Amino acid sequence: MAPRSRLQGSDKGYQSDVSSDPNVIFSDNLIATPPVTRIPIVRTPMMKTKLVEDTDDEGQLPSERYLTQEENLNASQLRQNRYSDGANVNLTSPSEDGTVWTVEQKSPELEIEYPEGYLRVNHTWGPLNLVDGYVDPNTFEIVVAPVVNQVYLGTIQGNLKDDLSVQFNLSSSSGQFRFFLRNGNEVWIDLNMRIQFGGYFERQWKFLSI
């Protein structure tokens, strides 16, 4: 380490800073500093409301409830309903000595009533599956429950005289299909659909005669 350098000359040539002179620091001749005024903090109703909002735990279950749920949980028999890309599936955990999880897709739960004399719809082509539905041969009303690329779209209804179109934009596919009449009594489907990493489908075909 290099030695510290020392200032040359007499110490008398240097004068102390006035701020470091104890005679000045404790002198009675200094100008008095005005006292600091402390402003009391008044809690307004708005501030109190804010504090309540910050600590609001409404909607949280008590800790006893979580302990009860944890004690009743049996991982070896756990079955859960999950939605994967719009598909309803059952997820089953492994057995006590197993390591394999099982996922099974559930069939859509339909709520369609079938009046007497109506034509039942059940048709599949490629990625389009009309799992259920019917057509009224007198009014040409149609009710269908389509599944597109394993995604159930729900129950859709309309009139074949006006055409019935369904446009969809899913994470795995997008496109449109249309039901329409041809030759007076033939029900046709017009499908235009693109599947991610699966190509493009474009086709018209008859699937029902009234």
mmCIF file with all atom_site columns, C-alpha atoms in Angstrom:
data_model
loop_
_atom_site.group_PDB
_atom_site.id
_atom_site.type_symbol
_atom_site.label_atom_id
_atom_site.label_alt_id
_atom_site.label_comp_id
_atom_site.label_asym_id
_atom_site.label_entity_id
_atom_site.label_seq_id
_atom_site.pdbx_PDB_ins_code
_atom_site.Cartn_x
_atom_site.Cartn_y
_atom_site.Cartn_z
_atom_site.occupancy
_atom_site.B_iso_or_equiv
_atom_site.pdbx_formal_charge
_atom_site.auth_seq_id
_atom_site.auth_comp_id
_atom_site.auth_asym_id
_atom_site.auth_atom_id
_atom_site.pdbx_PDB_model_num
ATOM 1   C CA . MET A 1 1   ? 0.000   0.000   0.000   1.00 0.00 ? 1   MET A CA 1
ATOM 2   C CA . ALA A 1 2   ? 1.368   3.447   -0.915  1.00 0.00 ? 2   ALA A CA 1
ATOM 3   C CA . PRO A 1 3   ? 2.135   5.743   2.049   1.00 0.00 ? 3   PRO A CA 1
ATOM 4   C CA . ARG A 1 4   ? -0.223  8.655   2.588   1.00 0.00 ? 4   ARG A CA 1
ATOM 5   C CA . SER A 1 5   ? 1.111   12.025  1.474   1.00 0.00 ? 5   SER A CA 1
ATOM 6   C CA . ARG A 1 6   ? 1.406   14.770  4.092   1.00 0.00 ? 6   ARG A CA 1
ATOM 7   C CA . LEU A 1 7   ? 0.795   18.421  3.391   1.00 0.00 ? 7   LEU A CA 1
ATOM 8   C CA . GLN A 1 8   ? 3.974   20.487  3.524   1.00 0.00 ? 8   GLN A CA 1
ATOM 9   C CA . GLY A 1 9   ? 4.269   23.628  5.604   1.00 0.00 ? 9   GLY A CA 1
ATOM 10  C CA . SER A 1 10  ? 3.235   24.884  9.001   1.00 0.00 ? 10  SER A CA 1
ATOM 11  C CA . ASP A 1 11  ? -0.104  23.986  10.529  1.00 0.00 ? 11  ASP A CA 1
ATOM 12  C CA . LYS A 1 12  ? -0.521  27.692  11.346  1.00 0.00 ? 12  LYS A CA 1
ATOM 13  C CA . GLY A 1 13  ? -1.163  28.362  7.702   1.00 0.00 ? 13  GLY A CA 1
ATOM 14  C CA . TYR A 1 14  ? -4.368  26.478  7.789   1.00 0.00 ? 14  TYR A CA 1
ATOM 15  C CA . GLN A 1 15  ? -7.508  27.737  9.472   1.00 0.00 ? 15  GLN A CA 1
ATOM 16  C CA . SER A 1 16  ? -10.352 25.588  10.609  1.00 0.00 ? 16  SER A CA 1
ATOM 17  C CA . ASP A 1 17  ? -13.705 25.782  8.924   1.00 0.00 ? 17  ASP A CA 1
ATOM 18  C CA . VAL A 1 18  ? -16.101 27.879  10.947  1.00 0.00 ? 18  VAL A CA 1
ATOM 19  C CA . SER A 1 19  ? -18.582 25.049  10.953  1.00 0.00 ? 19  SER A CA 1
ATOM 20  C CA . SER A 1 20  ? -16.092 22.842  12.798  1.00 0.00 ? 20  SER A CA 1
ATOM 21  C CA . ASP A 1 21  ? -15.087 25.405  15.422  1.00 0.00 ? 21  ASP A CA 1
ATOM 22  C CA . PRO A 1 22  ? -16.631 24.374  18.746  1.00 0.00 ? 22  PRO A CA 1
ATOM 23  C CA . ASN A 1 23  ? -16.679 28.004  19.932  1.00 0.00 ? 23  ASN A CA 1
ATOM 24  C CA . VAL A 1 24  ? -18.887 28.860  17.006  1.00 0.00 ? 24  VAL A CA 1
ATOM 25  C CA . ILE A 1 25  ? -21.055 25.779  17.287  1.00 0.00 ? 25  ILE A CA 1
ATOM 26  C CA . PHE A 1 26  ? -21.939 26.480  20.929  1.00 0.00 ? 26  PHE A CA 1
ATOM 27  C CA . SER A 1 27  ? -22.054 30.264  20.596  1.00 0.00 ? 27  SER A CA 1
ATOM 28  C CA . ASP A 1 28  ? -25.162 32.122  21.725  1.00 0.00 ? 28  ASP A CA 1
ATOM 29  C CA . ASN A 1 29  ? -24.755 34.577  18.863  1.00 0.00 ? 29  ASN A CA 1
ATOM 30  C CA . LEU A 1 30  ? -25.979 32.138  16.208  1.00 0.00 ? 30  LEU A CA 1
ATOM 31  C CA . ILE A 1 31  ? -29.270 32.849  14.475  1.00 0.00 ? 31  ILE A CA 1
ATOM 32  C CA . ALA A 1 32  ? -31.919 30.621  15.964  1.00 0.00 ? 32  ALA A CA 1
ATOM 33  C CA . THR A 1 33  ? -33.515 28.164  13.585  1.00 0.00 ? 33  THR A CA 1
ATOM 34  C CA . PRO A 1 34  ? -37.314 28.404  13.632  1.00 0.00 ? 34  PRO A CA 1
ATOM 35  C CA . PRO A 1 35  ? -38.974 25.362  15.149  1.00 0.00 ? 35  PRO A CA 1
ATOM 36  C CA . VAL A 1 36  ? -40.414 22.786  12.771  1.00 0.00 ? 36  VAL A CA 1
ATOM 37  C CA . THR A 1 37  ? -44.194 22.831  12.756  1.00 0.00 ? 37  THR A CA 1
ATOM 38  C CA . ARG A 1 38  ? -45.665 19.347  12.864  1.00 0.00 ? 38  ARG A CA 1
ATOM 39  C CA . ILE A 1 39  ? -48.929 19.032  10.943  1.00 0.00 ? 39  ILE A CA 1
ATOM 40  C CA . PRO A 1 40  ? -51.200 16.425  12.493  1.00 0.00 ? 40  PRO A CA 1
ATOM 41  C CA . ILE A 1 41  ? -52.454 13.721  10.120  1.00 0.00 ? 41  ILE A CA 1
ATOM 42  C CA . VAL A 1 42  ? -56.226 13.625  10.103  1.00 0.00 ? 42  VAL A CA 1
ATOM 43  C CA . ARG A 1 43  ? -57.767 10.369  8.935   1.00 0.00 ? 43  ARG A CA 1
ATOM 44  C CA . THR A 1 44  ? -60.699 11.200  6.731   1.00 0.00 ? 44  THR A CA 1
ATOM 45  C CA . PRO A 1 45  ? -63.516 8.730   6.020   1.00 0.00 ? 45  PRO A CA 1
ATOM 46  C CA . MET A 1 46  ? -62.030 8.214   2.548   1.00 0.00 ? 46  MET A CA 1
ATOM 47  C CA . MET A 1 47  ? -58.713 7.105   4.030   1.00 0.00 ? 47  MET A CA 1
ATOM 48  C CA . LYS A 1 48  ? -60.443 4.730   6.388   1.00 0.00 ? 48  LYS A CA 1
ATOM 49  C CA . THR A 1 49  ? -62.429 3.266   3.510   1.00 0.00 ? 49  THR A CA 1
ATOM 50  C CA . LYS A 1 50  ? -59.219 2.757   1.549   1.00 0.00 ? 50  LYS A CA 1
ATOM 51  C CA . LEU A 1 51  ? -57.652 0.879   4.426   1.00 0.00 ? 51  LEU A CA 1
ATOM 52  C CA . VAL A 1 52  ? -60.671 -1.388  4.635   1.00 0.00 ? 52  VAL A CA 1
ATOM 53  C CA . GLU A 1 53  ? -60.488 -2.100  0.903   1.00 0.00 ? 53  GLU A CA 1
ATOM 54  C CA . ASP A 1 54  ? -56.786 -2.935  1.072   1.00 0.00 ? 54  ASP A CA 1
ATOM 55  C CA . THR A 1 55  ? -57.335 -5.524  3.778   1.00 0.00 ? 55  THR A CA 1
ATOM 56  C CA . ASP A 1 56  ? -60.656 -6.830  2.512   1.00 0.00 ? 56  ASP A CA 1
ATOM 57  C CA . ASP A 1 57  ? -60.581 -10.615 2.299   1.00 0.00 ? 57  ASP A CA 1
ATOM 58  C CA . GLU A 1 58  ? -64.195 -11.073 1.346   1.00 0.00 ? 58  GLU A CA 1
ATOM 59  C CA . GLY A 1 59  ? -64.683 -14.268 -0.625  1.00 0.00 ? 59  GLY A CA 1
ATOM 60  C CA . GLN A 1 60  ? -61.880 -16.121 1.136   1.00 0.00 ? 60  GLN A CA 1
ATOM 61  C CA . LEU A 1 61  ? -62.821 -19.375 2.815   1.00 0.00 ? 61  LEU A CA 1
ATOM 62  C CA . PRO A 1 62  ? -61.814 -19.816 6.454   1.00 0.00 ? 62  PRO A CA 1
ATOM 63  C CA . SER A 1 63  ? -58.689 -21.847 7.121   1.00 0.00 ? 63  SER A CA 1
ATOM 64  C CA . GLU A 1 64  ? -60.755 -24.620 8.719   1.00 0.00 ? 64  GLU A CA 1
ATOM 65  C CA . ARG A 1 65  ? -62.536 -25.119 5.399   1.00 0.00 ? 65  ARG A CA 1
ATOM 66  C CA . TYR A 1 66  ? -59.263 -25.664 3.536   1.00 0.00 ? 66  TYR A CA 1
ATOM 67  C CA . LEU A 1 67  ? -58.057 -28.136 6.169   1.00 0.00 ? 67  LEU A CA 1
ATOM 68  C CA . THR A 1 68  ? -61.278 -30.095 5.827   1.00 0.00 ? 68  THR A CA 1
ATOM 69  C CA . GLN A 1 69  ? -60.938 -30.220 2.047   1.00 0.00 ? 69  GLN A CA 1
ATOM 70  C CA . GLU A 1 70  ? -57.316 -31.353 2.281   1.00 0.00 ? 70  GLU A CA 1
ATOM 71  C CA . GLU A 1 71  ? -58.124 -34.101 4.772   1.00 0.00 ? 71  GLU A CA 1
ATOM 72  C CA . ASN A 1 72  ? -60.892 -35.465 2.521   1.00 0.00 ? 72  ASN A CA 1
ATOM 73  C CA . LEU A 1 73  ? -58.686 -35.515 -0.600  1.00 0.00 ? 73  LEU A CA 1
ATOM 74  C CA . ASN A 1 74  ? -57.661 -38.978 -1.784  1.00 0.00 ? 74  ASN A CA 1
ATOM 75  C CA . ALA A 1 75  ? -55.154 -38.563 -4.607  1.00 0.00 ? 75  ALA A CA 1
ATOM 76  C CA . SER A 1 76  ? -55.392 -42.211 -5.675  1.00 0.00 ? 76  SER A CA 1
ATOM 77  C CA . GLN A 1 77  ? -59.104 -41.870 -6.484  1.00 0.00 ? 77  GLN A CA 1
ATOM 78  C CA . LEU A 1 78  ? -59.162 -38.299 -7.767  1.00 0.00 ? 78  LEU A CA 1
ATOM 79  C CA . ARG A 1 79  ? -61.346 -37.687 -10.838 1.00 0.00 ? 79  ARG A CA 1
ATOM 80  C CA . GLN A 1 80  ? -61.697 -34.218 -12.286 1.00 0.00 ? 80  GLN A CA 1
ATOM 81  C CA . ASN A 1 81  ? -63.627 -32.645 -15.128 1.00 0.00 ? 81  ASN A CA 1
ATOM 82  C CA . ARG A 1 82  ? -61.429 -30.469 -17.308 1.00 0.00 ? 82  ARG A CA 1
ATOM 83  C CA . TYR A 1 83  ? -61.878 -28.544 -20.552 1.00 0.00 ? 83  TYR A CA 1
ATOM 84  C CA . SER A 1 84  ? -59.092 -28.997 -23.064 1.00 0.00 ? 84  SER A CA 1
ATOM 85  C CA . ASP A 1 85  ? -59.442 -26.655 -26.060 1.00 0.00 ? 85  ASP A CA 1
ATOM 86  C CA . GLY A 1 86  ? -63.214 -26.672 -25.569 1.00 0.00 ? 86  GLY A CA 1
ATOM 87  C CA . ALA A 1 87  ? -63.485 -30.455 -25.154 1.00 0.00 ? 87  ALA A CA 1
ATOM 88  C CA . ASN A 1 88  ? -64.993 -31.854 -21.957 1.00 0.00 ? 88  ASN A CA 1
ATOM 89  C CA . VAL A 1 89  ? -62.693 -34.526 -20.530 1.00 0.00 ? 89  VAL A CA 1
ATOM 90  C CA . ASN A 1 90  ? -62.293 -36.664 -17.426 1.00 0.00 ? 90  ASN A CA 1
ATOM 91  C CA . LEU A 1 91  ? -58.876 -36.602 -15.755 1.00 0.00 ? 91  LEU A CA 1
ATOM 92  C CA . THR A 1 92  ? -58.062 -39.568 -13.512 1.00 0.00 ? 92  THR A CA 1
ATOM 93  C CA . SER A 1 93  ? -54.967 -39.676 -11.325 1.00 0.00 ? 93  SER A CA 1
ATOM 94  C CA . PRO A 1 94  ? -52.771 -42.789 -11.023 1.00 0.00 ? 94  PRO A CA 1
ATOM 95  C CA . SER A 1 95  ? -53.473 -45.530 -8.518  1.00 0.00 ? 95  SER A CA 1
ATOM 96  C CA . GLU A 1 96  ? -51.497 -45.675 -5.281  1.00 0.00 ? 96  GLU A CA 1
ATOM 97  C CA . ASP A 1 97  ? -48.643 -47.640 -6.860  1.00 0.00 ? 97  ASP A CA 1
ATOM 98  C CA . GLY A 1 98  ? -49.061 -46.294 -10.421 1.00 0.00 ? 98  GLY A CA 1
ATOM 99  C CA . THR A 1 99  ? -47.600 -43.387 -12.382 1.00 0.00 ? 99  THR A CA 1
ATOM 100 C CA . VAL A 1 100 ? -49.967 -43.055 -15.368 1.00 0.00 ? 100 VAL A CA 1
ATOM 101 C CA . TRP A 1 101 ? -52.581 -40.317 -15.570 1.00 0.00 ? 101 TRP A CA 1
ATOM 102 C CA . THR A 1 102 ? -55.621 -41.006 -17.770 1.00 0.00 ? 102 THR A CA 1
ATOM 103 C CA . VAL A 1 103 ? -57.581 -38.481 -19.849 1.00 0.00 ? 103 VAL A CA 1
ATOM 104 C CA . GLU A 1 104 ? -60.864 -39.492 -21.493 1.00 0.00 ? 104 GLU A CA 1
ATOM 105 C CA . GLN A 1 105 ? -63.042 -37.213 -23.594 1.00 0.00 ? 105 GLN A CA 1
ATOM 106 C CA . LYS A 1 106 ? -66.689 -37.088 -22.551 1.00 0.00 ? 106 LYS A CA 1
ATOM 107 C CA . SER A 1 107 ? -69.569 -37.106 -25.006 1.00 0.00 ? 107 SER A CA 1
ATOM 108 C CA . PRO A 1 108 ? -71.532 -33.833 -25.032 1.00 0.00 ? 108 PRO A CA 1
ATOM 109 C CA . GLU A 1 109 ? -74.586 -33.802 -22.828 1.00 0.00 ? 109 GLU A CA 1
ATOM 110 C CA . LEU A 1 110 ? -77.406 -32.930 -25.218 1.00 0.00 ? 110 LEU A CA 1
ATOM 111 C CA . GLU A 1 111 ? -80.789 -31.532 -24.299 1.00 0.00 ? 111 GLU A CA 1
ATOM 112 C CA . ILE A 1 112 ? -82.636 -32.111 -27.564 1.00 0.00 ? 112 ILE A CA 1
ATOM 113 C CA . GLU A 1 113 ? -86.236 -33.322 -27.650 1.00 0.00 ? 113 GLU A CA 1
ATOM 114 C CA . TYR A 1 114 ? -87.352 -35.245 -30.722 1.00 0.00 ? 114 TYR A CA 1
ATOM 115 C CA . PRO A 1 115 ? -90.941 -34.670 -31.856 1.00 0.00 ? 115 PRO A CA 1
ATOM 116 C CA . GLU A 1 116 ? -92.632 -37.548 -33.661 1.00 0.00 ? 116 GLU A CA 1
ATOM 117 C CA . GLY A 1 117 ? -92.309 -37.559 -37.431 1.00 0.00 ? 117 GLY A CA 1
ATOM 118 C CA . TYR A 1 118 ? -89.059 -35.580 -37.467 1.00 0.00 ? 118 TYR A CA 1
ATOM 119 C CA . LEU A 1 119 ? -85.953 -36.888 -39.239 1.00 0.00 ? 119 LEU A CA 1
ATOM 120 C CA . ARG A 1 120 ? -83.071 -37.727 -36.917 1.00 0.00 ? 120 ARG A CA 1
ATOM 121 C CA . VAL A 1 121 ? -79.644 -36.254 -37.745 1.00 0.00 ? 121 VAL A CA 1
ATOM 122 C CA . ASN A 1 122 ? -76.504 -38.299 -37.110 1.00 0.00 ? 122 ASN A CA 1
ATOM 123 C CA . HIS A 1 123 ? -73.749 -37.763 -39.643 1.00 0.00 ? 123 HIS A CA 1
ATOM 124 C CA . THR A 1 124 ? -69.936 -37.610 -39.724 1.00 0.00 ? 124 THR A CA 1
ATOM 125 C CA . TRP A 1 125 ? -67.431 -36.598 -42.382 1.00 0.00 ? 125 TRP A CA 1
ATOM 126 C CA . GLY A 1 126 ? -63.783 -35.921 -41.616 1.00 0.00 ? 126 GLY A CA 1
ATOM 127 C CA . PRO A 1 127 ? -63.397 -33.268 -38.908 1.00 0.00 ? 127 PRO A CA 1
ATOM 128 C CA . LEU A 1 128 ? -67.152 -32.454 -38.886 1.00 0.00 ? 128 LEU A CA 1
ATOM 129 C CA . ASN A 1 129 ? -69.396 -34.607 -36.724 1.00 0.00 ? 129 ASN A CA 1
ATOM 130 C CA . LEU A 1 130 ? -73.132 -33.945 -36.354 1.00 0.00 ? 130 LEU A CA 1
ATOM 131 C CA . VAL A 1 131 ? -73.553 -35.971 -33.193 1.00 0.00 ? 131 VAL A CA 1
ATOM 132 C CA . ASP A 1 132 ? -77.285 -35.367 -32.895 1.00 0.00 ? 132 ASP A CA 1
ATOM 133 C CA . GLY A 1 133 ? -80.224 -33.323 -34.129 1.00 0.00 ? 133 GLY A CA 1
ATOM 134 C CA . TYR A 1 134 ? -83.335 -33.454 -36.303 1.00 0.00 ? 134 TYR A CA 1
ATOM 135 C CA . VAL A 1 135 ? -85.106 -31.875 -39.293 1.00 0.00 ? 135 VAL A CA 1
ATOM 136 C CA . ASP A 1 136 ? -88.808 -31.006 -39.488 1.00 0.00 ? 136 ASP A CA 1
ATOM 137 C CA . PRO A 1 137 ? -89.933 -32.305 -42.927 1.00 0.00 ? 137 PRO A CA 1
ATOM 138 C CA . ASN A 1 138 ? -92.883 -29.896 -43.003 1.00 0.00 ? 138 ASN A CA 1
ATOM 139 C CA . THR A 1 139 ? -91.270 -26.587 -42.032 1.00 0.00 ? 139 THR A CA 1
ATOM 140 C CA . PHE A 1 140 ? -87.613 -27.454 -42.841 1.00 0.00 ? 140 PHE A CA 1
ATOM 141 C CA . GLU A 1 141 ? -86.551 -26.388 -39.353 1.00 0.00 ? 141 GLU A CA 1
ATOM 142 C CA . ILE A 1 142 ? -83.229 -27.985 -38.391 1.00 0.00 ? 142 ILE A CA 1
ATOM 143 C CA . VAL A 1 143 ? -81.583 -28.522 -35.011 1.00 0.00 ? 143 VAL A CA 1
ATOM 144 C CA . VAL A 1 144 ? -78.030 -29.884 -34.898 1.00 0.00 ? 144 VAL A CA 1
ATOM 145 C CA . ALA A 1 145 ? -75.289 -30.435 -32.322 1.00 0.00 ? 145 ALA A CA 1
ATOM 146 C CA . PRO A 1 146 ? -71.999 -30.223 -34.282 1.00 0.00 ? 146 PRO A CA 1
ATOM 147 C CA . VAL A 1 147 ? -68.530 -31.233 -33.138 1.00 0.00 ? 147 VAL A CA 1
ATOM 148 C CA . VAL A 1 148 ? -65.665 -29.659 -35.106 1.00 0.00 ? 148 VAL A CA 1
ATOM 149 C CA . ASN A 1 149 ? -62.218 -31.215 -34.766 1.00 0.00 ? 149 ASN A CA 1
ATOM 150 C CA . GLN A 1 150 ? -63.210 -32.743 -31.406 1.00 0.00 ? 150 GLN A CA 1
ATOM 151 C CA . VAL A 1 151 ? -64.655 -29.453 -30.088 1.00 0.00 ? 151 VAL A CA 1
ATOM 152 C CA . TYR A 1 152 ? -68.367 -29.427 -29.257 1.00 0.00 ? 152 TYR A CA 1
ATOM 153 C CA . LEU A 1 153 ? -70.013 -26.208 -30.474 1.00 0.00 ? 153 LEU A CA 1
ATOM 154 C CA . GLY A 1 154 ? -73.395 -26.554 -28.774 1.00 0.00 ? 154 GLY A CA 1
ATOM 155 C CA . THR A 1 155 ? -76.972 -26.829 -30.062 1.00 0.00 ? 155 THR A CA 1
ATOM 156 C CA . ILE A 1 156 ? -77.627 -24.760 -33.202 1.00 0.00 ? 156 ILE A CA 1
ATOM 157 C CA . GLN A 1 157 ? -80.967 -24.255 -34.946 1.00 0.00 ? 157 GLN A CA 1
ATOM 158 C CA . GLY A 1 158 ? -82.419 -22.471 -37.965 1.00 0.00 ? 158 GLY A CA 1
ATOM 159 C CA . ASN A 1 159 ? -84.374 -22.992 -41.184 1.00 0.00 ? 159 ASN A CA 1
ATOM 160 C CA . LEU A 1 160 ? -82.988 -24.713 -44.250 1.00 0.00 ? 160 LEU A CA 1
ATOM 161 C CA . LYS A 1 161 ? -85.003 -22.402 -46.525 1.00 0.00 ? 161 LYS A CA 1
ATOM 162 C CA . ASP A 1 162 ? -82.885 -19.474 -45.312 1.00 0.00 ? 162 ASP A CA 1
ATOM 163 C CA . ASP A 1 163 ? -79.673 -21.510 -45.047 1.00 0.00 ? 163 ASP A CA 1
ATOM 164 C CA . LEU A 1 164 ? -78.016 -22.092 -41.686 1.00 0.00 ? 164 LEU A CA 1
ATOM 165 C CA . SER A 1 165 ? -74.371 -21.048 -41.377 1.00 0.00 ? 165 SER A CA 1
ATOM 166 C CA . VAL A 1 166 ? -71.913 -21.553 -38.539 1.00 0.00 ? 166 VAL A CA 1
ATOM 167 C CA . GLN A 1 167 ? -68.637 -19.640 -38.459 1.00 0.00 ? 167 GLN A CA 1
ATOM 168 C CA . PHE A 1 168 ? -66.042 -20.815 -35.935 1.00 0.00 ? 168 PHE A CA 1
ATOM 169 C CA . ASN A 1 169 ? -62.614 -19.642 -34.814 1.00 0.00 ? 169 ASN A CA 1
ATOM 170 C CA . LEU A 1 170 ? -60.993 -22.106 -32.434 1.00 0.00 ? 170 LEU A CA 1
ATOM 171 C CA . SER A 1 171 ? -57.408 -22.475 -31.258 1.00 0.00 ? 171 SER A CA 1
ATOM 172 C CA . SER A 1 172 ? -56.928 -25.593 -33.402 1.00 0.00 ? 172 SER A CA 1
ATOM 173 C CA . SER A 1 173 ? -59.178 -24.827 -36.388 1.00 0.00 ? 173 SER A CA 1
ATOM 174 C CA . SER A 1 174 ? -61.188 -22.112 -38.107 1.00 0.00 ? 174 SER A CA 1
ATOM 175 C CA . GLY A 1 175 ? -63.705 -21.902 -40.901 1.00 0.00 ? 175 GLY A CA 1
ATOM 176 C CA . GLN A 1 176 ? -67.393 -22.141 -41.714 1.00 0.00 ? 176 GLN A CA 1
ATOM 177 C CA . PHE A 1 177 ? -70.007 -24.740 -42.631 1.00 0.00 ? 177 PHE A CA 1
ATOM 178 C CA . ARG A 1 178 ? -73.466 -24.161 -44.075 1.00 0.00 ? 178 ARG A CA 1
ATOM 179 C CA . PHE A 1 179 ? -76.651 -26.215 -44.347 1.00 0.00 ? 179 PHE A CA 1
ATOM 180 C CA . PHE A 1 180 ? -78.872 -25.566 -47.377 1.00 0.00 ? 180 PHE A CA 1
ATOM 181 C CA . LEU A 1 181 ? -81.560 -27.145 -49.567 1.00 0.00 ? 181 LEU A CA 1
ATOM 182 C CA . ARG A 1 182 ? -80.993 -28.404 -53.097 1.00 0.00 ? 182 ARG A CA 1
ATOM 183 C CA . ASN A 1 183 ? -83.483 -29.909 -55.542 1.00 0.00 ? 183 ASN A CA 1
ATOM 184 C CA . GLY A 1 184 ? -86.318 -29.152 -53.145 1.00 0.00 ? 184 GLY A CA 1
ATOM 185 C CA . ASN A 1 185 ? -85.791 -31.961 -50.644 1.00 0.00 ? 185 ASN A CA 1
ATOM 186 C CA . GLU A 1 186 ? -82.051 -32.573 -50.306 1.00 0.00 ? 186 GLU A CA 1
ATOM 187 C CA . VAL A 1 187 ? -80.096 -31.253 -47.320 1.00 0.00 ? 187 VAL A CA 1
ATOM 188 C CA . TRP A 1 188 ? -76.529 -30.370 -48.234 1.00 0.00 ? 188 TRP A CA 1
ATOM 189 C CA . ILE A 1 189 ? -73.476 -29.212 -46.309 1.00 0.00 ? 189 ILE A CA 1
ATOM 190 C CA . ASP A 1 190 ? -70.889 -26.732 -47.554 1.00 0.00 ? 190 ASP A CA 1
ATOM 191 C CA . LEU A 1 191 ? -67.672 -26.951 -45.512 1.00 0.00 ? 191 LEU A CA 1
ATOM 192 C CA . ASN A 1 192 ? -64.629 -24.661 -45.622 1.00 0.00 ? 192 ASN A CA 1
ATOM 193 C CA . MET A 1 193 ? -62.226 -25.354 -42.803 1.00 0.00 ? 193 MET A CA 1
ATOM 194 C CA . ARG A 1 194 ? -58.551 -24.968 -41.961 1.00 0.00 ? 194 ARG A CA 1
ATOM 195 C CA . ILE A 1 195 ? -56.912 -27.075 -39.254 1.00 0.00 ? 195 ILE A CA 1
ATOM 196 C CA . GLN A 1 196 ? -53.693 -25.949 -37.620 1.00 0.00 ? 196 GLN A CA 1
ATOM 197 C CA . PHE A 1 197 ? -50.935 -28.349 -38.730 1.00 0.00 ? 197 PHE A CA 1
ATOM 198 C CA . GLY A 1 198 ? -53.644 -30.411 -40.459 1.00 0.00 ? 198 GLY A CA 1
ATOM 199 C CA . GLY A 1 199 ? -54.405 -28.888 -43.842 1.00 0.00 ? 199 GLY A CA 1
ATOM 200 C CA . TYR A 1 200 ? -57.468 -27.341 -45.488 1.00 0.00 ? 200 TYR A CA 1
ATOM 201 C CA . PHE A 1 201 ? -60.881 -28.926 -46.169 1.00 0.00 ? 201 PHE A CA 1
ATOM 202 C CA . GLU A 1 202 ? -63.313 -27.667 -48.807 1.00 0.00 ? 202 GLU A CA 1
ATOM 203 C CA . ARG A 1 203 ? -66.275 -29.794 -49.855 1.00 0.00 ? 203 ARG A CA 1
ATOM 204 C CA . GLN A 1 204 ? -70.027 -29.843 -50.594 1.00 0.00 ? 204 GLN A CA 1
ATOM 205 C CA . TRP A 1 205 ? -72.076 -33.012 -50.113 1.00 0.00 ? 205 TRP A CA 1
ATOM 206 C CA . LYS A 1 206 ? -75.601 -34.273 -49.487 1.00 0.00 ? 206 LYS A CA 1
ATOM 207 C CA . PHE A 1 207 ? -76.205 -35.933 -46.151 1.00 0.00 ? 207 PHE A CA 1
ATOM 208 C CA . LEU A 1 208 ? -80.009 -36.169 -45.908 1.00 0.00 ? 208 LEU A CA 1
ATOM 209 C CA . SER A 1 209 ? -83.105 -36.447 -48.128 1.00 0.00 ? 209 SER A CA 1
ATOM 210 C CA . ILE A 1 210 ? -86.479 -35.263 -46.840 1.00 0.00 ? 210 ILE A CA 1
#
